[in-house]
Short mmCIF file of N, CA and C in Angstrom, two decimals:
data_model
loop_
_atom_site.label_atom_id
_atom_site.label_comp_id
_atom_site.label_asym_id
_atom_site.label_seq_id
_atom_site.Cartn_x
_atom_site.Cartn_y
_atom_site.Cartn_z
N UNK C 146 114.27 92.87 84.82
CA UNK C 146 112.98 92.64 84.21
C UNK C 146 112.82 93.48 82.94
N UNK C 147 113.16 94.69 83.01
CA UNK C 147 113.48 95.78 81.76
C UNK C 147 114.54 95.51 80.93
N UNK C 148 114.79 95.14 79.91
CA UNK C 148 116.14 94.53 79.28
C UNK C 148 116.67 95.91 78.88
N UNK C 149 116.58 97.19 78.62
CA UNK C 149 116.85 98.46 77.83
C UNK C 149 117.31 99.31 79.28
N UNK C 150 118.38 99.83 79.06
CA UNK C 150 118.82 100.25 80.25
C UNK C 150 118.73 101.52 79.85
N UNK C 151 118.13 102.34 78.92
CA UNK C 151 118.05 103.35 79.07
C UNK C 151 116.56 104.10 79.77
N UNK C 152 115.67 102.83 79.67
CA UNK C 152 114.73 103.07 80.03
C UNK C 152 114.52 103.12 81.35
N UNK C 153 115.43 102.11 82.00
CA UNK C 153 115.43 101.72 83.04
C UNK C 153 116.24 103.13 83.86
N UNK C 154 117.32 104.03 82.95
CA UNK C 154 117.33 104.82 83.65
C UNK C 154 116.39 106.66 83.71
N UNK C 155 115.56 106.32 82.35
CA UNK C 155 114.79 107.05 82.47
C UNK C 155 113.65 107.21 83.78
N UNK C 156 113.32 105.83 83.63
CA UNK C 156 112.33 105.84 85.07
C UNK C 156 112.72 105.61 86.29
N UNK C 157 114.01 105.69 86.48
CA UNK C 157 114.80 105.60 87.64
C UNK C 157 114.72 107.34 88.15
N UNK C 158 115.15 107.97 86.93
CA UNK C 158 115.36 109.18 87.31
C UNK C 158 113.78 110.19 87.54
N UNK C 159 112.77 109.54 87.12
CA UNK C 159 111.22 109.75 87.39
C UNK C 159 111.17 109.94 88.77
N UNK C 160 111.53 108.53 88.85
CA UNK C 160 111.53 108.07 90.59
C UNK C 160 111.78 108.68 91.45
N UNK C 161 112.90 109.53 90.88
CA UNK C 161 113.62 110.47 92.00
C UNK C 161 112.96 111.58 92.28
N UNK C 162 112.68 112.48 91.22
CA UNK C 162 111.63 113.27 91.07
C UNK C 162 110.59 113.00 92.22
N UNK C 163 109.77 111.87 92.14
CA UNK C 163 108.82 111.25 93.57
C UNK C 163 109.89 111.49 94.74
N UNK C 164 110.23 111.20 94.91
CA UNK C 164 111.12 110.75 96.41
C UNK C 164 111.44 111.98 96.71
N UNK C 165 112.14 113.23 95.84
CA UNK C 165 112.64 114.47 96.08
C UNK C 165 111.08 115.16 96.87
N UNK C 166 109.97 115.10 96.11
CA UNK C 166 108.88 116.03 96.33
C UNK C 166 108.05 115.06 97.94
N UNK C 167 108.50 113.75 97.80
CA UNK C 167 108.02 113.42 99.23
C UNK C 167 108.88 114.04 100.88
N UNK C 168 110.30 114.18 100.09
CA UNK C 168 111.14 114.36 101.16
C UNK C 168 111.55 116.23 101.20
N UNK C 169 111.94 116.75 102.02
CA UNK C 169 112.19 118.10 102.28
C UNK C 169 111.23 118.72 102.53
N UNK C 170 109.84 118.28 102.70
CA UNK C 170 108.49 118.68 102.81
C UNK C 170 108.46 119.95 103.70
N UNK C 171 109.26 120.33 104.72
CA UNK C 171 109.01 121.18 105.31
C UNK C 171 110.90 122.17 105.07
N UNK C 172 110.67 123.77 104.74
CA UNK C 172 112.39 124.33 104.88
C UNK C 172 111.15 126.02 105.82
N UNK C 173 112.35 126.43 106.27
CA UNK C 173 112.56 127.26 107.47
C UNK C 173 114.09 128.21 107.03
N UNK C 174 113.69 129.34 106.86
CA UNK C 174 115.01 129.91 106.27
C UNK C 174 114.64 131.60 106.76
N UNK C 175 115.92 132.77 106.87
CA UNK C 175 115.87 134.31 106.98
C UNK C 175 116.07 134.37 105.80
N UNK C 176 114.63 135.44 105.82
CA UNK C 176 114.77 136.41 103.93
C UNK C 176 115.87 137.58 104.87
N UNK C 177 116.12 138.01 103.25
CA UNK C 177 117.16 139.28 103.56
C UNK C 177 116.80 140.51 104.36
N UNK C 178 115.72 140.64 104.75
CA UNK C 178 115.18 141.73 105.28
C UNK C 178 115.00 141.10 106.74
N UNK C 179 115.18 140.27 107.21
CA UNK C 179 115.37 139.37 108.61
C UNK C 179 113.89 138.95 108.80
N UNK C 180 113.06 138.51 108.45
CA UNK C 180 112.09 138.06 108.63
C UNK C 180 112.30 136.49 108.62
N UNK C 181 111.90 135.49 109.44
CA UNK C 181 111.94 134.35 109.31
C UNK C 181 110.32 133.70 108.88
N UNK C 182 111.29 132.78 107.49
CA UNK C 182 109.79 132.11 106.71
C UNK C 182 110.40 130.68 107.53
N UNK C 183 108.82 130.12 107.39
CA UNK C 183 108.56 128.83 107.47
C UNK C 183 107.52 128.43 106.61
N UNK C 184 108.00 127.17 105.81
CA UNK C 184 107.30 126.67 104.81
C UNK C 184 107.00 125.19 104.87
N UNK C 185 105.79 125.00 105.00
CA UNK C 185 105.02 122.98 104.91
C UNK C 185 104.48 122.93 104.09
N UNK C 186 104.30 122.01 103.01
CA UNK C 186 103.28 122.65 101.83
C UNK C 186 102.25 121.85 102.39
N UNK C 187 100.83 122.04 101.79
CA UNK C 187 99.66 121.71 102.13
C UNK C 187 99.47 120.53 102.23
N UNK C 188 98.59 118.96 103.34
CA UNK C 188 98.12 118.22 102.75
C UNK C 188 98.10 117.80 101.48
N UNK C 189 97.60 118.54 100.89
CA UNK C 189 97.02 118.24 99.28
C UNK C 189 98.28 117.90 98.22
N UNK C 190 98.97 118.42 99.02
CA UNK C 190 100.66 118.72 98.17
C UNK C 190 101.57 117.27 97.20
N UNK C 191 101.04 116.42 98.48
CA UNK C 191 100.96 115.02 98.31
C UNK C 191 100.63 114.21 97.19
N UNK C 192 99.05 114.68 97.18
CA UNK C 192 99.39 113.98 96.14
C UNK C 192 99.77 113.80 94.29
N UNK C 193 100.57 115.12 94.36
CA UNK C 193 101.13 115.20 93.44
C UNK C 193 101.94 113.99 93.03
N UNK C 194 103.17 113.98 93.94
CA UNK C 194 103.49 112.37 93.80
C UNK C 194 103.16 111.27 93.86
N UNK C 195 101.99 111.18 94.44
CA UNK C 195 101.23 110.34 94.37
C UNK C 195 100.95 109.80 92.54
N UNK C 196 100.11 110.95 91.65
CA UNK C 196 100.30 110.87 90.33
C UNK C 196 101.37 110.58 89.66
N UNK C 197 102.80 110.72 89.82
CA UNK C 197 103.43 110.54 89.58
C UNK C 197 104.16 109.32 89.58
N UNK C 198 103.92 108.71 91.04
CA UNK C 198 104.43 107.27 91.15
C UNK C 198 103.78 106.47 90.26
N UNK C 199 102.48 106.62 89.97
CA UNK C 199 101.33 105.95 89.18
C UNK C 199 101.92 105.82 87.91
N UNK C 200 102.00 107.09 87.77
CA UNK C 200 102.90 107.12 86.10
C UNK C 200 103.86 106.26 85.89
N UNK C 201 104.88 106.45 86.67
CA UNK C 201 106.07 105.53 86.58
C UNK C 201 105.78 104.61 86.55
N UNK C 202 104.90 103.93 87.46
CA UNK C 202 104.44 102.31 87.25
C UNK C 202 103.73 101.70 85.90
N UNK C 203 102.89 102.86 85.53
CA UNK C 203 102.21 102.88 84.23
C UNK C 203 103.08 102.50 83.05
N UNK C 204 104.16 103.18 83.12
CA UNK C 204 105.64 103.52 82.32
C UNK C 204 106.05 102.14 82.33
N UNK C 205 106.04 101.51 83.65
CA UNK C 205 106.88 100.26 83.67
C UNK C 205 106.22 99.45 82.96
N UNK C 206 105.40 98.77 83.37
CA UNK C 206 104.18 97.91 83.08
C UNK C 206 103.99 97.87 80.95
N UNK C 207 103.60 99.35 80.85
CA UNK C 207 103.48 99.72 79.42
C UNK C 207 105.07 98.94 78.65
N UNK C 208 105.99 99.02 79.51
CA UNK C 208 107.39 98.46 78.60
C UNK C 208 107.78 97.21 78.70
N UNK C 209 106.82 96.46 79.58
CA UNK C 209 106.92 95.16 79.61
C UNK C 209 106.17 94.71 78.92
N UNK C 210 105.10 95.56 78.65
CA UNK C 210 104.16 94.87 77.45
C UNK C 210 104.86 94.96 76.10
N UNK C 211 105.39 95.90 76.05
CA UNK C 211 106.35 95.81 74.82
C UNK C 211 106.78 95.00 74.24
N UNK C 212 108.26 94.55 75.54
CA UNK C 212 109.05 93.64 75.07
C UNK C 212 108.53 92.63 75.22
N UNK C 213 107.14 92.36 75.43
CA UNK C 213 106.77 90.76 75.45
C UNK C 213 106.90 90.09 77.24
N UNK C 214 107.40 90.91 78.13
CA UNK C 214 106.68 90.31 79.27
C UNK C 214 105.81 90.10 79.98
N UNK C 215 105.03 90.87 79.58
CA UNK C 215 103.48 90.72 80.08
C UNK C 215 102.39 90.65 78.56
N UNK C 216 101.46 89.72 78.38
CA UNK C 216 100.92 89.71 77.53
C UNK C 216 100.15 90.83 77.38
N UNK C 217 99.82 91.47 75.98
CA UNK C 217 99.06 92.73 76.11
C UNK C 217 97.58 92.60 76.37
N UNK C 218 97.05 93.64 77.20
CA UNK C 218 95.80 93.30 77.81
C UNK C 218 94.84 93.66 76.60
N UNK C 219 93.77 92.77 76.73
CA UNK C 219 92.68 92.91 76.17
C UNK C 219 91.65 94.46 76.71
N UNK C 220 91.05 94.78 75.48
CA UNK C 220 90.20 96.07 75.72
C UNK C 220 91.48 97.51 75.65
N UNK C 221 91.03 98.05 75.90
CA UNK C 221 91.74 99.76 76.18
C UNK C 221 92.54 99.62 77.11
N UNK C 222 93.88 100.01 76.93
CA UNK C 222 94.78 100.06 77.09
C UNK C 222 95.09 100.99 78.37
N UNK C 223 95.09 100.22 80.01
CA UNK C 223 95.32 101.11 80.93
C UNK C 223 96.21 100.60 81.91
N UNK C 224 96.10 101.71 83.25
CA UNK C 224 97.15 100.94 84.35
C UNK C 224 96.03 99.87 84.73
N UNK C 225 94.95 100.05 84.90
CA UNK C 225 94.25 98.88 85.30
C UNK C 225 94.53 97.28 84.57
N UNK C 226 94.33 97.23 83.12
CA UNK C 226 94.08 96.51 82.21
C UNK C 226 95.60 96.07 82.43
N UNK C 227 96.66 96.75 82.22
CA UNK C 227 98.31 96.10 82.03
C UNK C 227 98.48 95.75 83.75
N UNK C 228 98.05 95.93 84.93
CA UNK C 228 97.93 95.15 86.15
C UNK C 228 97.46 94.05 85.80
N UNK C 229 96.42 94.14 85.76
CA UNK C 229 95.65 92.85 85.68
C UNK C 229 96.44 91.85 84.51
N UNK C 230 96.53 92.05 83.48
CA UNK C 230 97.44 91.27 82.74
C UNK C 230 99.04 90.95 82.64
N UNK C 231 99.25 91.77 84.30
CA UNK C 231 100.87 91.49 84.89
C UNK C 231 100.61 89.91 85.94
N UNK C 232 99.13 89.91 86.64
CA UNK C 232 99.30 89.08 87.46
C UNK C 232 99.32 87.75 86.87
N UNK C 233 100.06 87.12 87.62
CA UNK C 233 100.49 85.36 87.53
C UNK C 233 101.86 85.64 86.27
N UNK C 234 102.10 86.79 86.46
CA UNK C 234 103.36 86.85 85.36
C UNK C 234 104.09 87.48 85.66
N UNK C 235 104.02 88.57 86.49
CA UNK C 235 105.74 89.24 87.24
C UNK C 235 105.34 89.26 88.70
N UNK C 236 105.99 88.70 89.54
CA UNK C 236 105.61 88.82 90.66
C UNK C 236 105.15 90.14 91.88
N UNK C 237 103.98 90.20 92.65
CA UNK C 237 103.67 91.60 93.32
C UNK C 237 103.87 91.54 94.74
N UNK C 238 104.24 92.31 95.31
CA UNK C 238 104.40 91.96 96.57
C UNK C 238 103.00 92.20 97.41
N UNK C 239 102.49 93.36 96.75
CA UNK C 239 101.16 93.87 97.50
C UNK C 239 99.87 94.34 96.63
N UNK C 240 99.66 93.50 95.49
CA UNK C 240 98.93 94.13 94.33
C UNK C 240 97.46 94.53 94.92
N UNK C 241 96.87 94.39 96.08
CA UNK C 241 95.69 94.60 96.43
C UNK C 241 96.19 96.02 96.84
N UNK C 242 97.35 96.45 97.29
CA UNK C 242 97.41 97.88 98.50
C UNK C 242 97.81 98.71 96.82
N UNK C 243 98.46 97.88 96.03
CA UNK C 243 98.45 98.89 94.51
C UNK C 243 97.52 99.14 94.01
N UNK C 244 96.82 98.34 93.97
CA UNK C 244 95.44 98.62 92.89
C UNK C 244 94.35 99.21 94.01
N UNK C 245 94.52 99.45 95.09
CA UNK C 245 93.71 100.24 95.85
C UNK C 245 93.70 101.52 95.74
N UNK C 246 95.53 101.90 95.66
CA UNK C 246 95.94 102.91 95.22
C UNK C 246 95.70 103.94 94.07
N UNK C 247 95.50 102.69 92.56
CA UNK C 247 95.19 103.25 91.87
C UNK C 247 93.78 103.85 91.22
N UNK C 248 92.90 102.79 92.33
CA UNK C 248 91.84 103.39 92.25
C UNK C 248 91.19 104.90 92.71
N UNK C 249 92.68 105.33 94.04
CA UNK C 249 92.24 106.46 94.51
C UNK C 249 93.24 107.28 93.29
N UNK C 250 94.33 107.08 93.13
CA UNK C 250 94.47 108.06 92.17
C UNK C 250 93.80 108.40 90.48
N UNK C 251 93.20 107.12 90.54
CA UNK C 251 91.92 107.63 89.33
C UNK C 251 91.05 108.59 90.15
N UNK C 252 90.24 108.19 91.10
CA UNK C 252 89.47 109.30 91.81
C UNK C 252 89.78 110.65 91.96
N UNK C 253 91.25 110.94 92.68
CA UNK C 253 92.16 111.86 91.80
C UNK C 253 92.26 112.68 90.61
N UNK C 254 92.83 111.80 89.81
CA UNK C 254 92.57 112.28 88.20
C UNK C 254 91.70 112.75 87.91
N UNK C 255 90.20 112.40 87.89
CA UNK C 255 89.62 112.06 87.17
C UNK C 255 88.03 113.23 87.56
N UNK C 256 88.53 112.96 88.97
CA UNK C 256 87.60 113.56 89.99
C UNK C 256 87.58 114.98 90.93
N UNK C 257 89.19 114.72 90.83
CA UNK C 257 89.72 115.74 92.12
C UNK C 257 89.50 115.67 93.28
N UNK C 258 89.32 114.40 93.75
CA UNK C 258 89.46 113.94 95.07
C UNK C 258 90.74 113.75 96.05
N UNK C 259 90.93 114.81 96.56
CA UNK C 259 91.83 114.82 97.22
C UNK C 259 92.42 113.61 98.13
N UNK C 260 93.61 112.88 98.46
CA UNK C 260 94.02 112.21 99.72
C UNK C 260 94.70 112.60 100.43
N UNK C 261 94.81 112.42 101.81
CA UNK C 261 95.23 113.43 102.67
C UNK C 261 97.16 112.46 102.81
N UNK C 262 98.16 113.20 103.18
CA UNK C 262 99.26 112.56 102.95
C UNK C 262 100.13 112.02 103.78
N UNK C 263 99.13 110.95 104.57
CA UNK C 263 99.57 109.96 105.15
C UNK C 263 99.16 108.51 104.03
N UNK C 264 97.93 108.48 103.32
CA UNK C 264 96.99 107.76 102.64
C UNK C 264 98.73 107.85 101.07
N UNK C 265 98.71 109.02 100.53
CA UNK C 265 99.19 109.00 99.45
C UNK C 265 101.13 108.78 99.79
N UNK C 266 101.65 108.61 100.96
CA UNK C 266 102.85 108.20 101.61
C UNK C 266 102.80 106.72 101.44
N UNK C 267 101.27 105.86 102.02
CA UNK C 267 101.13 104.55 101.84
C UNK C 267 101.13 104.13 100.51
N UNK C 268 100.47 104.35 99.65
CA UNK C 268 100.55 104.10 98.04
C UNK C 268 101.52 104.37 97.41
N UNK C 269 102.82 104.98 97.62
CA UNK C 269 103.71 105.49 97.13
C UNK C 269 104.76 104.46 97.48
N UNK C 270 104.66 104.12 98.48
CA UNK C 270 105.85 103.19 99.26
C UNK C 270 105.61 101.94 98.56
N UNK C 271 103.90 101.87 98.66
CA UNK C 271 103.25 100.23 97.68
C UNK C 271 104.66 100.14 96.59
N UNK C 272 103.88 101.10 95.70
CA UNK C 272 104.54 101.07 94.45
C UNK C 272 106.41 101.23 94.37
N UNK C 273 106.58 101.53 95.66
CA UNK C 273 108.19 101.42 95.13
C UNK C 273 108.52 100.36 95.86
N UNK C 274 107.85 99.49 97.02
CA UNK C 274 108.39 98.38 96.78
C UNK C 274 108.15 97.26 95.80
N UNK C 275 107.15 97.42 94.75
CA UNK C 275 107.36 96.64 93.48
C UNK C 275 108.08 96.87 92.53
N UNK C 276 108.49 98.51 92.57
CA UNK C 276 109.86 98.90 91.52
C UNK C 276 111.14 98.16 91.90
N UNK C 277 111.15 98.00 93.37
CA UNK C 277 112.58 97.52 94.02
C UNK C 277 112.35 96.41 94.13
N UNK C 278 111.21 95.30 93.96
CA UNK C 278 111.19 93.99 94.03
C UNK C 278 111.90 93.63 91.98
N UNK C 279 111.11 94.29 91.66
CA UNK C 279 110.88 93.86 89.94
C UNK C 279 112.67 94.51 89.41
N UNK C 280 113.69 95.48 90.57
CA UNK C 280 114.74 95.74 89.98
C UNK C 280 115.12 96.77 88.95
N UNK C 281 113.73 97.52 88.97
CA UNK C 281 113.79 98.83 88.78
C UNK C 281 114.45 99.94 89.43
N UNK C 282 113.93 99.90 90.78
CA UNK C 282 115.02 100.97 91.20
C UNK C 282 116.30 100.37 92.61
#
């Protein structure tokens, strides 16, 4: 769907970045002085990647408008506006559980409304199975 493969591996390697900070969530290790740490990072921790997946999708979307696969949306220029002017033109598998998503990570942004990270696990998965439908990752 991306014809520029460098781009394609720029936001590939984004991606990973997400996936790294979803996975290893919890390490357990002896400091040198024999004390045993254990480390979970917070709820909140979440949704860092959460922002991040957003981005990437943002990223995608923004380069299809580019090259002319998605017509460019009318008004100001957002993830909302380049969704909406993706549908009936690249196919979604779940654009209601995405754009639900992105409404909480505007709330997020915008707000500092936290999601707890079972909520920001679901939106994350949204969005990468439209990266892996569309052949992004």
């Amino acid at each position: 769907m991306i014809s520029n493969p460098t781009i394609i591996l720029s936001l590939r390697q984004q991606w990973a970045v997400v996936t790294r900070f979803c996975s290893n969530s919890h390490s357990q290790y002896m400091s040198s002085c024999g004390s045993f740490i254990n480390e979970t990072p917070p709820e909140s921790f979440f949704n860092l990647p959460l922002l991040l997946a957003y981005g990437v999708l943002d990223q995608v979307l923004e380069e299809l408008v580019e090259q002319g696969t998605v017509p460019k949306p009318s008004g100001k220029p957002s993830l909302g506006t380049r969704m909406i002017a993706s549908c009936g033109v690249i196919p979604w598998k779940d654009y209601d559980c995405v754009d639900n998503g992105r409404g909480e990570r505007n709330d997020l942004a915008h707000e500092g409304k936290l999601l707890d990270r079972e909520a920001c696990f679901r939106f994350i998965s949204a969005v990468e199975n439209e990266l892996k439908a569309w052949h992004i990752l």
